[in-house]
Protein backbone atom coordinates (compact mmCIF):
# COMPACT_ATOMS: atom_id res chain seq x y z
CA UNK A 1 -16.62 6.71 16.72
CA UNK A 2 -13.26 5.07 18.33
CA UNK A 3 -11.24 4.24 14.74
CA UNK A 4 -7.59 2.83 14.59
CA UNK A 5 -4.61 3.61 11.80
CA UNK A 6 -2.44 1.11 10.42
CA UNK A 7 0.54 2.37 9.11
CA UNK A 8 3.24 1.16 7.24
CA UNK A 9 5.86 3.32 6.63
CA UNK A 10 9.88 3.82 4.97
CA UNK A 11 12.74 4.55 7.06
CA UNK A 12 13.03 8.64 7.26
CA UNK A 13 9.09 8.97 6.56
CA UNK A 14 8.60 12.98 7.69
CA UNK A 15 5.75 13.74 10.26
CA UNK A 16 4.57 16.04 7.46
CA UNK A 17 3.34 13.90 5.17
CA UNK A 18 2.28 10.97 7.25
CA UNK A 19 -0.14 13.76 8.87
CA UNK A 20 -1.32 15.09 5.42
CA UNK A 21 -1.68 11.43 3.82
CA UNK A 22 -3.71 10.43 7.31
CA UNK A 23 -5.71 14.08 7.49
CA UNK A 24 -7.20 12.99 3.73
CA UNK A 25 -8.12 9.48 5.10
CA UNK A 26 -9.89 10.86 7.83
CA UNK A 27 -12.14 13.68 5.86
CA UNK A 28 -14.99 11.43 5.33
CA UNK A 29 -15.22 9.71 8.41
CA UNK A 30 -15.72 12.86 10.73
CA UNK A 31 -16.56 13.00 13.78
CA UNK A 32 -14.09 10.59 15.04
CA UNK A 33 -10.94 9.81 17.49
CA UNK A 34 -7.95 7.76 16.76
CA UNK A 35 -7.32 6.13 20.01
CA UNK A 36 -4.90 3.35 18.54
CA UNK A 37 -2.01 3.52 15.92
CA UNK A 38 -0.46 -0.18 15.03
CA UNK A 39 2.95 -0.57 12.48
CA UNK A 40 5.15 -3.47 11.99
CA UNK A 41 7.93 -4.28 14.83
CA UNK A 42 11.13 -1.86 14.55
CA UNK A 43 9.35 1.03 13.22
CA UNK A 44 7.85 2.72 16.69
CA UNK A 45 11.44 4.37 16.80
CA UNK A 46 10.41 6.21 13.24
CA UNK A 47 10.52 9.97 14.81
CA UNK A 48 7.56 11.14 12.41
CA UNK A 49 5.43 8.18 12.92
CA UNK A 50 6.07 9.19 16.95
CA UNK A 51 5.09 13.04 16.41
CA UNK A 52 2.04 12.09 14.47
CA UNK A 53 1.32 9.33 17.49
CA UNK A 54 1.25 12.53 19.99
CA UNK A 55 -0.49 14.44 17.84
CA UNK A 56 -3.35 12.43 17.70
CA UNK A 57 -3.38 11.56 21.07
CA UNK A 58 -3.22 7.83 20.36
CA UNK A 59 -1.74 4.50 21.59
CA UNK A 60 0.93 3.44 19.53
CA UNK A 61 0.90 -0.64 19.34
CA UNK A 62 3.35 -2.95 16.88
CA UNK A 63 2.82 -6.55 15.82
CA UNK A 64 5.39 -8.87 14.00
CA UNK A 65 5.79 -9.32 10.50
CA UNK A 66 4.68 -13.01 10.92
CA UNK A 67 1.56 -12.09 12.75
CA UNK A 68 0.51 -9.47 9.86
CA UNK A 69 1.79 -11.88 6.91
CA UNK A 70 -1.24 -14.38 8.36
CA UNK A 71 -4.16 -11.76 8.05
CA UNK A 72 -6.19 -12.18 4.79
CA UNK A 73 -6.11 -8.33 3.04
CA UNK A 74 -7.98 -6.82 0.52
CA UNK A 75 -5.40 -5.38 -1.49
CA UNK A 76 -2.22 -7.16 -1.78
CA UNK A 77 1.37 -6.18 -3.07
CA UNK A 78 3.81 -8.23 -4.01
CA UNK A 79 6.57 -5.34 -3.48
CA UNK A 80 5.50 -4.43 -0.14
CA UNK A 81 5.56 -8.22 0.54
CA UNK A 82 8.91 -8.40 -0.44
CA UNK A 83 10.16 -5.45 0.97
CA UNK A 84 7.85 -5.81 4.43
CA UNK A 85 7.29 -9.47 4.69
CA UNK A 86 3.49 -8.66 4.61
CA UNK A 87 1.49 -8.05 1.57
CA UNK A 88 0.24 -4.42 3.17
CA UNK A 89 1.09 -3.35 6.73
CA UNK A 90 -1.50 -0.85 6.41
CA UNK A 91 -4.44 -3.48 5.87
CA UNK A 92 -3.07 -5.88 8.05
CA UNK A 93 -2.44 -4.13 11.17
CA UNK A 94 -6.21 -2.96 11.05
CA UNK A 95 -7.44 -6.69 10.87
CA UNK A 96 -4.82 -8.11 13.01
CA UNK A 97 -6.21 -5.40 15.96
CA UNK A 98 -9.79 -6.82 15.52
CA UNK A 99 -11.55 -3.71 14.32
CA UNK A 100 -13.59 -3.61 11.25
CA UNK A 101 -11.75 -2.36 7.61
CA UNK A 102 -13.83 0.89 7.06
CA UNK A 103 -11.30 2.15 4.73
CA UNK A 104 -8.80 0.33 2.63
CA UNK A 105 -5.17 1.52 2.05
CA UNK A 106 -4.10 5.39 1.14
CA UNK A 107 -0.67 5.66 -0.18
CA UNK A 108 1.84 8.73 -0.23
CA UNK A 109 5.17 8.30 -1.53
CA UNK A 110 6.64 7.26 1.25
CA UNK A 111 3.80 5.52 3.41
CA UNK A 112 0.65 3.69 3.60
CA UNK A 113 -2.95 3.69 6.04
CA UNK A 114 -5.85 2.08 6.42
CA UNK A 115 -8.62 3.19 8.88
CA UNK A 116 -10.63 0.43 10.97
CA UNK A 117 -13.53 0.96 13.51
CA UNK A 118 -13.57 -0.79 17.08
CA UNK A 119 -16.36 -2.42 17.52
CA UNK A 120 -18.90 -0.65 20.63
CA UNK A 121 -18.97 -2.45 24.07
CA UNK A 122 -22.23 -3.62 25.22
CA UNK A 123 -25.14 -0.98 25.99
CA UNK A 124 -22.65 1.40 23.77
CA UNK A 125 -21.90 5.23 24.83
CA UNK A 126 -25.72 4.88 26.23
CA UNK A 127 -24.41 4.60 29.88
CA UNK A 128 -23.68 0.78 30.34
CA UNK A 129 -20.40 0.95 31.01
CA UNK A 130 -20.38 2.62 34.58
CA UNK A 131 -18.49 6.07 35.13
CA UNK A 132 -16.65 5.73 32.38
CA UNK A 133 -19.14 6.04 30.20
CA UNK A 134 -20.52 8.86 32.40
CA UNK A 135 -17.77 10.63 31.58
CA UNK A 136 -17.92 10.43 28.10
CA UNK A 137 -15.40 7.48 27.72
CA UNK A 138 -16.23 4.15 26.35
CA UNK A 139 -13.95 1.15 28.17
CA UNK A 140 -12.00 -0.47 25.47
CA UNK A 141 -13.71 -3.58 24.45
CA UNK A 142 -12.85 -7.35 24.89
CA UNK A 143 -12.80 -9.88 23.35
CA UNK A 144 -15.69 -11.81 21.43
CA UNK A 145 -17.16 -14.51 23.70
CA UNK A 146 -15.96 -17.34 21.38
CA UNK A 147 -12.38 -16.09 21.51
CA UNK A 148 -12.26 -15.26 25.20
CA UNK A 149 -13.43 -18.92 25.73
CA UNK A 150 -10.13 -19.99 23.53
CA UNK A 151 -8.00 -17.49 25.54
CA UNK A 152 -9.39 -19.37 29.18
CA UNK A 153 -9.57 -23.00 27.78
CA UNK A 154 -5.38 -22.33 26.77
CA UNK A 155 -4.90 -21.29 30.24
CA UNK A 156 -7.43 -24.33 32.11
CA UNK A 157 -5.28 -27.03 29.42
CA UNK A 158 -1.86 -26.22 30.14
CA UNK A 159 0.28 -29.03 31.51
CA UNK A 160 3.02 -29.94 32.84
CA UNK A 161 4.24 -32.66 30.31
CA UNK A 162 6.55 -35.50 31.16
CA UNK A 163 5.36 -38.04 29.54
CA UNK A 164 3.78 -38.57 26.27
CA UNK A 165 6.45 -36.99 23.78
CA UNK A 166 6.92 -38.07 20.31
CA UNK A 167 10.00 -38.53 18.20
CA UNK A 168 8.63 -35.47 15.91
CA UNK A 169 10.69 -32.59 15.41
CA UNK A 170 9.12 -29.14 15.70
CA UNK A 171 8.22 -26.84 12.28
CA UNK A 172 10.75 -23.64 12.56
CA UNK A 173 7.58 -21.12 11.62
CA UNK A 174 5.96 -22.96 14.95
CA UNK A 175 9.27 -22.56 17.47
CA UNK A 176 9.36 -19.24 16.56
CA UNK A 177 5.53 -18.12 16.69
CA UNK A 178 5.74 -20.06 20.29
CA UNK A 179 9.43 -17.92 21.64
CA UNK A 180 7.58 -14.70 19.22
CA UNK A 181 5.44 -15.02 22.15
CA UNK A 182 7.55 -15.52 24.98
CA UNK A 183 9.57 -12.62 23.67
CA UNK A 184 6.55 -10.37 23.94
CA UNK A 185 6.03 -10.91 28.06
CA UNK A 186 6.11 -7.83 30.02
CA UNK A 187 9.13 -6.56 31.70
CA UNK A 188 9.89 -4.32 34.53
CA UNK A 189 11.08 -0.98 32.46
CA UNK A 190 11.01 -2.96 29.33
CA UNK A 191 14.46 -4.39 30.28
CA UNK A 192 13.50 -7.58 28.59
CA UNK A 193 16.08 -9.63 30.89
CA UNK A 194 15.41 -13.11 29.21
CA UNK A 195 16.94 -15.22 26.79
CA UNK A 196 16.65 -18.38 25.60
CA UNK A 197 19.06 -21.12 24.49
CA UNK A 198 17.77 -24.06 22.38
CA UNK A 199 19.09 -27.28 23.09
CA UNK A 200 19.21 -30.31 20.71
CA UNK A 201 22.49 -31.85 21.36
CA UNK A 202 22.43 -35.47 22.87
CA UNK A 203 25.37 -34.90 24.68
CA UNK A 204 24.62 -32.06 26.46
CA UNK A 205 21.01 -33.22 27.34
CA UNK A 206 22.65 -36.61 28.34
CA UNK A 207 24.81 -34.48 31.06
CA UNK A 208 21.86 -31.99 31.95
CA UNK A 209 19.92 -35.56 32.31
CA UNK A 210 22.51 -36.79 34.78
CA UNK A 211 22.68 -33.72 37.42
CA UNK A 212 18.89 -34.30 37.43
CA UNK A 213 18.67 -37.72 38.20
CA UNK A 214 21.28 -37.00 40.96
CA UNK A 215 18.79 -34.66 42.00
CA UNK A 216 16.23 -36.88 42.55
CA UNK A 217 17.70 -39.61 44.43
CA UNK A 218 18.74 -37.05 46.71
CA UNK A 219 15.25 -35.77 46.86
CA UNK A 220 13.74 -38.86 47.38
CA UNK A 221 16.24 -40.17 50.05
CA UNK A 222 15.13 -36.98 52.19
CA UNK A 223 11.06 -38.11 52.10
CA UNK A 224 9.47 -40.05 54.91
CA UNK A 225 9.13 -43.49 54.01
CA UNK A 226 5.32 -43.45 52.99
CA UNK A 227 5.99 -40.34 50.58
CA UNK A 228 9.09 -41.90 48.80
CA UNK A 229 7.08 -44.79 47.41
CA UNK A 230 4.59 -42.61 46.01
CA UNK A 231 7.19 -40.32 44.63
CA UNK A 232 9.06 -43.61 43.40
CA UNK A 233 6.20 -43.17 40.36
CA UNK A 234 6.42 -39.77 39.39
CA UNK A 235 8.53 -38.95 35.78
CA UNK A 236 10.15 -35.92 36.86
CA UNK A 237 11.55 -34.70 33.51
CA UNK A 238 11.48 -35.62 30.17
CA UNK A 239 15.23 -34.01 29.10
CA UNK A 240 15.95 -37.05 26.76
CA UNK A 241 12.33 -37.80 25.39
CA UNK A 242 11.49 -34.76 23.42
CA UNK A 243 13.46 -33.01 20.53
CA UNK A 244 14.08 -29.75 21.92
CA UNK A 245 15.16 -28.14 25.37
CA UNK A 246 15.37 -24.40 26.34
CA UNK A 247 16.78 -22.67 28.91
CA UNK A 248 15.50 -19.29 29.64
CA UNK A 249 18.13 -17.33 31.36
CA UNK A 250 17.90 -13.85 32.89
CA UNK A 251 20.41 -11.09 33.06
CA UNK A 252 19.74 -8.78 36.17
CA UNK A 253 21.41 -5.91 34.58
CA UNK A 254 20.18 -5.87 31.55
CA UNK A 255 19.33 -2.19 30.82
CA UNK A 256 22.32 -0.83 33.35
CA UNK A 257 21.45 1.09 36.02
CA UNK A 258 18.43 3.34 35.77
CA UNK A 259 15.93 0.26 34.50
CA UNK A 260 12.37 2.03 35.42
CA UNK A 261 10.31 0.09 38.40
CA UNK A 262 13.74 -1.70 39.42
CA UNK A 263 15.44 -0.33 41.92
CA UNK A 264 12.93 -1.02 45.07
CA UNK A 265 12.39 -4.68 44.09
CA UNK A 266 14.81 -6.06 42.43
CA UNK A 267 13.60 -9.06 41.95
CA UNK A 268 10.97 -8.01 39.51
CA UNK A 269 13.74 -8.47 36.81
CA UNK A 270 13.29 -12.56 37.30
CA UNK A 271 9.75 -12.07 37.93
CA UNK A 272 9.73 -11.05 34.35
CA UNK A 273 12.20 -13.69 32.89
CA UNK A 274 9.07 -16.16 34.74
CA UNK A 275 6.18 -13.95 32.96
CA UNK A 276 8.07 -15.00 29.66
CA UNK A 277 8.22 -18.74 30.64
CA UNK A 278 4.44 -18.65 31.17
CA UNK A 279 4.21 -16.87 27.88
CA UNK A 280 5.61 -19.53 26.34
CA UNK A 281 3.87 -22.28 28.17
CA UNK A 282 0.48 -21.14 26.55
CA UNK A 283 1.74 -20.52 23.42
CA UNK A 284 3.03 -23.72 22.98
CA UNK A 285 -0.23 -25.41 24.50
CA UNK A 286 -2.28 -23.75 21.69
CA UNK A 287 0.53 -25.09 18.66
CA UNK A 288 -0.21 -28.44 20.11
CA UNK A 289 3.28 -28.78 21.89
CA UNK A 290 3.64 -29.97 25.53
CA UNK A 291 6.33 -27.96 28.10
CA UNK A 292 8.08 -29.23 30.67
CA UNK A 293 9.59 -27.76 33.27
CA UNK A 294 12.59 -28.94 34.96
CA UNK A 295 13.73 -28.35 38.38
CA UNK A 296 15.43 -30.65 39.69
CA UNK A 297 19.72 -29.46 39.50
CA UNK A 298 20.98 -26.80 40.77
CA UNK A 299 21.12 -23.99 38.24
CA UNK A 300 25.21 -23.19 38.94
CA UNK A 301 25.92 -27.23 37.49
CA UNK A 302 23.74 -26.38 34.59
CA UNK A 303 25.06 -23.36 33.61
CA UNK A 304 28.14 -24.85 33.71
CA UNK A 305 27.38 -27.84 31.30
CA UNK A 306 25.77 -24.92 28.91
CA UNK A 307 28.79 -22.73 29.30
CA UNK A 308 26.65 -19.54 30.32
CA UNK A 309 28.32 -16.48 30.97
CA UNK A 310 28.68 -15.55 34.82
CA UNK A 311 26.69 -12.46 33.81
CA UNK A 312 23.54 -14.46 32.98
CA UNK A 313 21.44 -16.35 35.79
CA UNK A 314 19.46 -19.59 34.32
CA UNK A 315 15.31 -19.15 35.12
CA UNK A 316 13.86 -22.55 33.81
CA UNK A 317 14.75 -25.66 32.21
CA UNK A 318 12.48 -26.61 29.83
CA UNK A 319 11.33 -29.93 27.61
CA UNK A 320 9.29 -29.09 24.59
CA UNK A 321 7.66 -31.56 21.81
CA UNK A 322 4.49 -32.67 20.43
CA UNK A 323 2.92 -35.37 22.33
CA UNK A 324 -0.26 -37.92 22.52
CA UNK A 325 -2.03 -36.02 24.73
CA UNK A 326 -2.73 -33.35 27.12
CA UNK A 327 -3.94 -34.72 30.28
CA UNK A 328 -7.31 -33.59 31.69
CA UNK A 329 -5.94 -33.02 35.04
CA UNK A 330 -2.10 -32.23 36.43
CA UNK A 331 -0.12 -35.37 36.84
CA UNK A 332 0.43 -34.36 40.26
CA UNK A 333 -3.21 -34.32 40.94
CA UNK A 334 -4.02 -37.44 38.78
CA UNK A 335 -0.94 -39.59 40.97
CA UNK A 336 -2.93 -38.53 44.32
CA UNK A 337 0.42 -36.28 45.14
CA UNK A 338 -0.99 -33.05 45.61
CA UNK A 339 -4.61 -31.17 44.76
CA UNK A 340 -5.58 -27.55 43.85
CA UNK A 341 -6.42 -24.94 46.31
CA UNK A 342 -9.93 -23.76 45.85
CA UNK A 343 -10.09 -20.06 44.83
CA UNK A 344 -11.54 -19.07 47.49
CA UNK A 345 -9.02 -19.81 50.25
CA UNK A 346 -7.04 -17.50 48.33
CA UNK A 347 -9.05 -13.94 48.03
CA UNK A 348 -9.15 -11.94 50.62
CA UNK A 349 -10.94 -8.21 50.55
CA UNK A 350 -9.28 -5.38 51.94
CA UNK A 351 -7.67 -7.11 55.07
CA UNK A 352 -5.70 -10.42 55.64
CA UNK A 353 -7.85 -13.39 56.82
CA UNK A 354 -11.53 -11.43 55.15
CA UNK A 355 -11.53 -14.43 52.35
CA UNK A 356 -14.62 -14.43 49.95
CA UNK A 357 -15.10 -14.20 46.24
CA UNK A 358 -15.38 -10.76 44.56
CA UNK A 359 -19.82 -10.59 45.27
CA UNK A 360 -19.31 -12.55 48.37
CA UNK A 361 -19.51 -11.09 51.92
CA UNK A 362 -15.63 -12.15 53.05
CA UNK A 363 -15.68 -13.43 56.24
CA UNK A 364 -12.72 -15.36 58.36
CA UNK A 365 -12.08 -18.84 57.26
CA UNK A 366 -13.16 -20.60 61.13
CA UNK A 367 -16.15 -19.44 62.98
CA UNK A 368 -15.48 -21.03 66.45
CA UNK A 369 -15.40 -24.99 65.15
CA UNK A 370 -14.28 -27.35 62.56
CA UNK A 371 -17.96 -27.35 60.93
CA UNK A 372 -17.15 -23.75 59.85
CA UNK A 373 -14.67 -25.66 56.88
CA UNK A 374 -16.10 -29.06 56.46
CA UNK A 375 -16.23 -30.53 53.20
CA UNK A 376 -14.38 -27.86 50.97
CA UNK A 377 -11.55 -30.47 50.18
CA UNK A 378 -11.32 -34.22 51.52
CA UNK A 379 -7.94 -35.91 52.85
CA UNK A 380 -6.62 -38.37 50.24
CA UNK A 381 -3.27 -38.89 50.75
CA UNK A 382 -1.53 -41.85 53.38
CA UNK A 383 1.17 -39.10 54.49
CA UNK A 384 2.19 -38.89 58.17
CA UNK A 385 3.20 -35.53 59.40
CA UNK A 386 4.68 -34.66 62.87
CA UNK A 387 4.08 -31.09 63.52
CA UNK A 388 6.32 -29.28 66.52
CA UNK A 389 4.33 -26.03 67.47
CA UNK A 390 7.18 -24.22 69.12
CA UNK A 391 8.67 -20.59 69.67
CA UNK A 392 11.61 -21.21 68.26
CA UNK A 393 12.83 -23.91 65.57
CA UNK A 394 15.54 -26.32 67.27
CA UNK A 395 17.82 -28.32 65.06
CA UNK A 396 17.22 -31.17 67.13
CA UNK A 397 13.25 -31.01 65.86
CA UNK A 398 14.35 -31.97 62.23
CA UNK A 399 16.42 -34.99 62.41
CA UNK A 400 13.64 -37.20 61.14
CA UNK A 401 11.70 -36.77 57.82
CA UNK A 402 8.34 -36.57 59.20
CA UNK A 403 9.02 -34.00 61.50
CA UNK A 404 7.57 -30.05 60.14
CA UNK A 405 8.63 -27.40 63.03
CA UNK A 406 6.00 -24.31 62.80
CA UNK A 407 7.73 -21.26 64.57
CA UNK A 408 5.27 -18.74 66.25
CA UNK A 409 7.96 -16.68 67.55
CA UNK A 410 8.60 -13.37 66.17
CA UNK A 411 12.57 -13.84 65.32
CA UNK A 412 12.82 -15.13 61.58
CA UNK A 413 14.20 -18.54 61.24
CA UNK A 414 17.00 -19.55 59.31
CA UNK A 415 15.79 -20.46 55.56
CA UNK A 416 14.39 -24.27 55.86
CA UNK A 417 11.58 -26.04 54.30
CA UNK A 418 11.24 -28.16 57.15
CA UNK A 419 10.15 -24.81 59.21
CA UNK A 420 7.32 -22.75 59.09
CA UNK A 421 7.08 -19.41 60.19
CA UNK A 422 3.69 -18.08 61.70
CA UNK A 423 4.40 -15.21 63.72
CA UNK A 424 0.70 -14.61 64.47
CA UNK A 425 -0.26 -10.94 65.72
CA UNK A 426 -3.04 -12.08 67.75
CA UNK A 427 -5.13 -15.18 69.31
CA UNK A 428 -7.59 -15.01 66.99
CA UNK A 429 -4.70 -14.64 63.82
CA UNK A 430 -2.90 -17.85 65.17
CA UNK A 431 -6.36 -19.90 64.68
CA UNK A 432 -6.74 -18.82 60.88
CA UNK A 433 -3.22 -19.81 60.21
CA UNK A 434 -3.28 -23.06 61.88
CA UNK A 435 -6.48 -23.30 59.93
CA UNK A 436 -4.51 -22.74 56.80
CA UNK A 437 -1.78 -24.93 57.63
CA UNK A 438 -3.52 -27.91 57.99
CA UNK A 439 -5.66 -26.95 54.72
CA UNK A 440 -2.57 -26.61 53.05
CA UNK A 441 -1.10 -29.73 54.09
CA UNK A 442 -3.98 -31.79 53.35
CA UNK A 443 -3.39 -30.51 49.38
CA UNK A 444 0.30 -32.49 49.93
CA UNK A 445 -1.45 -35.55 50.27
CA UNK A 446 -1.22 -35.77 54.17
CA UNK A 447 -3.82 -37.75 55.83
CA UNK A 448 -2.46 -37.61 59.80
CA UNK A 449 -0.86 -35.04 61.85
CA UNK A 450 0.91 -36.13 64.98
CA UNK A 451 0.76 -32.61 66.95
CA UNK A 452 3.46 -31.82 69.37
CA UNK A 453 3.19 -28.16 71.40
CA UNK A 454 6.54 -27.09 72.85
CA UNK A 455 5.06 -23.71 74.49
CA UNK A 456 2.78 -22.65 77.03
CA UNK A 457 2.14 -19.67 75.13
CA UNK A 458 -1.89 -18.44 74.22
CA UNK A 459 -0.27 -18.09 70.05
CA UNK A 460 0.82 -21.53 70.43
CA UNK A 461 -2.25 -23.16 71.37
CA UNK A 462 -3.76 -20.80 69.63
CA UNK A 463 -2.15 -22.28 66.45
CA UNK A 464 -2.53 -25.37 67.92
CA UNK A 465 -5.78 -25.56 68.06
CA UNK A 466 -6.35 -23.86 64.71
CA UNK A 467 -4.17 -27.03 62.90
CA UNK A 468 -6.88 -29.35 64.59
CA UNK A 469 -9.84 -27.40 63.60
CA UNK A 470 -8.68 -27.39 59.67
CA UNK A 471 -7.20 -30.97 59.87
CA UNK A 472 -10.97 -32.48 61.42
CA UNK A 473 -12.94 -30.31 58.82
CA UNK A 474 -10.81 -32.32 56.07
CA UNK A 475 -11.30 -35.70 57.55
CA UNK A 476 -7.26 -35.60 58.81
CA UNK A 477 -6.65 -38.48 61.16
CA UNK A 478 -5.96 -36.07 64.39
CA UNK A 479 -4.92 -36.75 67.74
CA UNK A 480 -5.28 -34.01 70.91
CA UNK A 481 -2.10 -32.30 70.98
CA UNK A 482 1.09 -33.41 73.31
CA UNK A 483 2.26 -30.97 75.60
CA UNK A 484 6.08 -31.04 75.34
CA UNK A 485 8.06 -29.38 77.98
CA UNK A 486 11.69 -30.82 76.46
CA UNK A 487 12.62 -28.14 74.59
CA UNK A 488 14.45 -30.87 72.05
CA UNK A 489 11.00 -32.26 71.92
């Protein structure tokens, strides 16, 4: 039997009598194993709550006072409420974990515990659970079906939200459940390198409102002709419409210089300012709220209207508020601007290019023809794409809008969205990522590809070839290619 402690505890509690008060909890529920110890937030530093955590060989786990204040206990105390912010820790923590209350609160002087019971996995210790259970271990469990379903459906609903918002300010005990949340993402070595700023001010909305609309006229004035009408109808922020903005900032040396899991990729420190954004994202899709996230400034000009420190890096931009609705699909997929990529373009099994569905024998995307991808996603979308196969990416190549340059020489380009770099190892490699290409650019919303080869060599054409294959099998309006021997094409 797998049980769990919660334990609430005073400041100083000794290891001596948090064992003793948990040892006579235990006596009548032998044979058993604590594999999971939960308190309230700021006591997992208490040095005889972390002895007795060792001793038992448990998991030590906190919640907030918030989250344990909502759980309905048995036995209730006003003085522990007022001195916790939770009727009983104890009680609480056992609920809040999802195991079943097998034995209400046991006080000491200085402490409190309760004793649930995780519920069995499927087919229980019987063997149904693999090697694991072979070995005498039972896999933690998940969740209930009905609550896993919740968990996916937040994930499927969330939207990016630019339209909708109403003039409804947002409850304080919701805001902070929603950045509660955020606050709880995982960090490389716990560093924890977010922060976030809430914005309400007119004034300083009004200016972070401004660089953005700058940014979009320069956006759009860069698009082909064809994509800057549709683009014309896209809401691109809502910085003004909703009560509330954040910005989530990140401070790369946060935790000076020894953070754990930091120093070979660095950039694992905004990766986890990002996990925190998403945190919040789904957290505020399950209060009801809609996010928005805002990318169009540069972050230097809006850290400069907010008056960051130079230390501190801003992450996202984001518009939060309750709205009418939650779409049923992405804006950008609604507006015809862009589509999903199935799943299954984007799993591959133990080597680049095998693609197939964990239970499905991977195999390369193109067998030999365009038949081997037909039908998997349709072209919708007007846009016009020139496409310059070449070994190396000329300036000359980008002067008009259309144009997308796709390097297959081995020599990094400089950093240029209007470049692609395919340095294919082989033939065959060239195919799949022409293949892809074209896939990808059918998702965009293009629906021809003018294709240009500057190079006579096999990785070209192979590529070449590969962009025609996935264009045809998505109904892409394709010519054969032009040979270009110009190099300024």
């Amino acid at each position: 039997m797998s049980l769990i402690l919660g334990i609430g505890l005073r400041s100083g509690t000794s290891y001596r009598e948090l064992r003793d008060l948990v040892d006579s909890a235990l006596v009548s529920l032998q044979p058993a194993t604590v594999s999971q110890v939960v308190t309230v937030d700021g006591k997992e530093t208490e040095p005889g709550l972390q002895r007795l955590v060792a001793s038992l060989g448990a998991t030590l786990f906190t919640a907030t006072k918030l989250e344990l204040s909502q759980q309905p206990v048995p036995t209730p105390s006003e003085q522990v409420d007022r001195l916790a912010g939770t009727t009983s820790v104890a009680e609480a923590a056992v609920i809040l974990s999802g195991a079943e209350l097998v034995l209400p609160k046991q006080a000491s002087a200085r402490a409190t515990v309760a004793v649930g019971r995780l519920p069995e996995t499927a087919g229980g210790a019987a063997g149904a659970a693999g090697e694991a259970s072979a070995a005498g271990v039972t896999p933690a469990p998940g969740y209930a079906v009905g609550e896993r379903d919740v968990v996916h459906r937040v994930l499927a609903e969330r939207r990016d939200v630019r339209r909708g918002f109403l003039d409804r300010p947002i409850a304080d005990d919701v805001l902070t459940r929603v950045l509660e949340s955020a606050h709880r993402a995982p960090s490389v070595g716990l560093s924890q390198p977010w922060d976030f700023l809430l914005i309400k001010d007119v004034a300083t909305r009004r200016k972070i409102h401004d660089l953005a609309s700058a940014q979009r006229d320069a956006f759009a004035a860069s698009l082909p002709a064809d994509r800057r009408s549709s683009f014309d109808g896209l809401k691109i922020e809502a910085i003004l419409d909703t009560p509330l903005n954040i910005a989530v900032t990140c401070d790369p040396g946060r935790g000076g210089r020894h953070v754990l899991g930091r120093h070979a990729d660095p950039r694992t420190t905004w990766f986890s300012a990002a996990i925190a954004i998403q945190n919040l994202w789904l957290a505020a899709r399950a209060e009801g709220l809609g996010v928005g996230w805002v990318s169009f400034f540069e972050p230097g000009e809006v850290a400069a209207v907010l008056d960051l420190p130079s230390h501190v890096e801003l992450v996202g931009y984001l518009c939060i508020g309750h709205v009418v609705e939650f779409a049923a699909a992405p804006e950008l997929v609604r507006s015809g601007w862009a589509a999903r990529r199935p799943l299954s373009w984007a799993v591959h099994q133990e080597s680049w290019g095998q693609r197939g569905l964990p239970g499905v024998e991977p195999s390369a995307v193109i067998a030999g023809d365009a038949a081997a991808a037909t039908g998997v996603v349709r072209a919708v979308g007007a846009q016009v794409v020139r496409m310059i196969v070449a070994e190396v990416a000329a300036a000359s190549y980008l002067e008009q809008a259309d144009a997308l340059v796709v390097q297959v020489g081995t020599e990094k380009p400089a950093a240029d969205y209007g470049v692609l770099w395919r340095p294919a190892r082989t033939v065959d490699e060239a195919v799949e990522l022409g293949v892809e290409v074209a896939r990808d650019l059918v998702l965009q919303g293009v629906g021809a590809i003018q294709l240009e080869l500057v190079s006579d060599s096999a990785h070209a054409a192979g590529l070449a070839r590969g962009v025609r294959l996935g264009a045809l099998a998505c109904g892409v309006v394709m010519d054969e290619p032009v040979e270009v021997k110009d190099s300024s094409a």
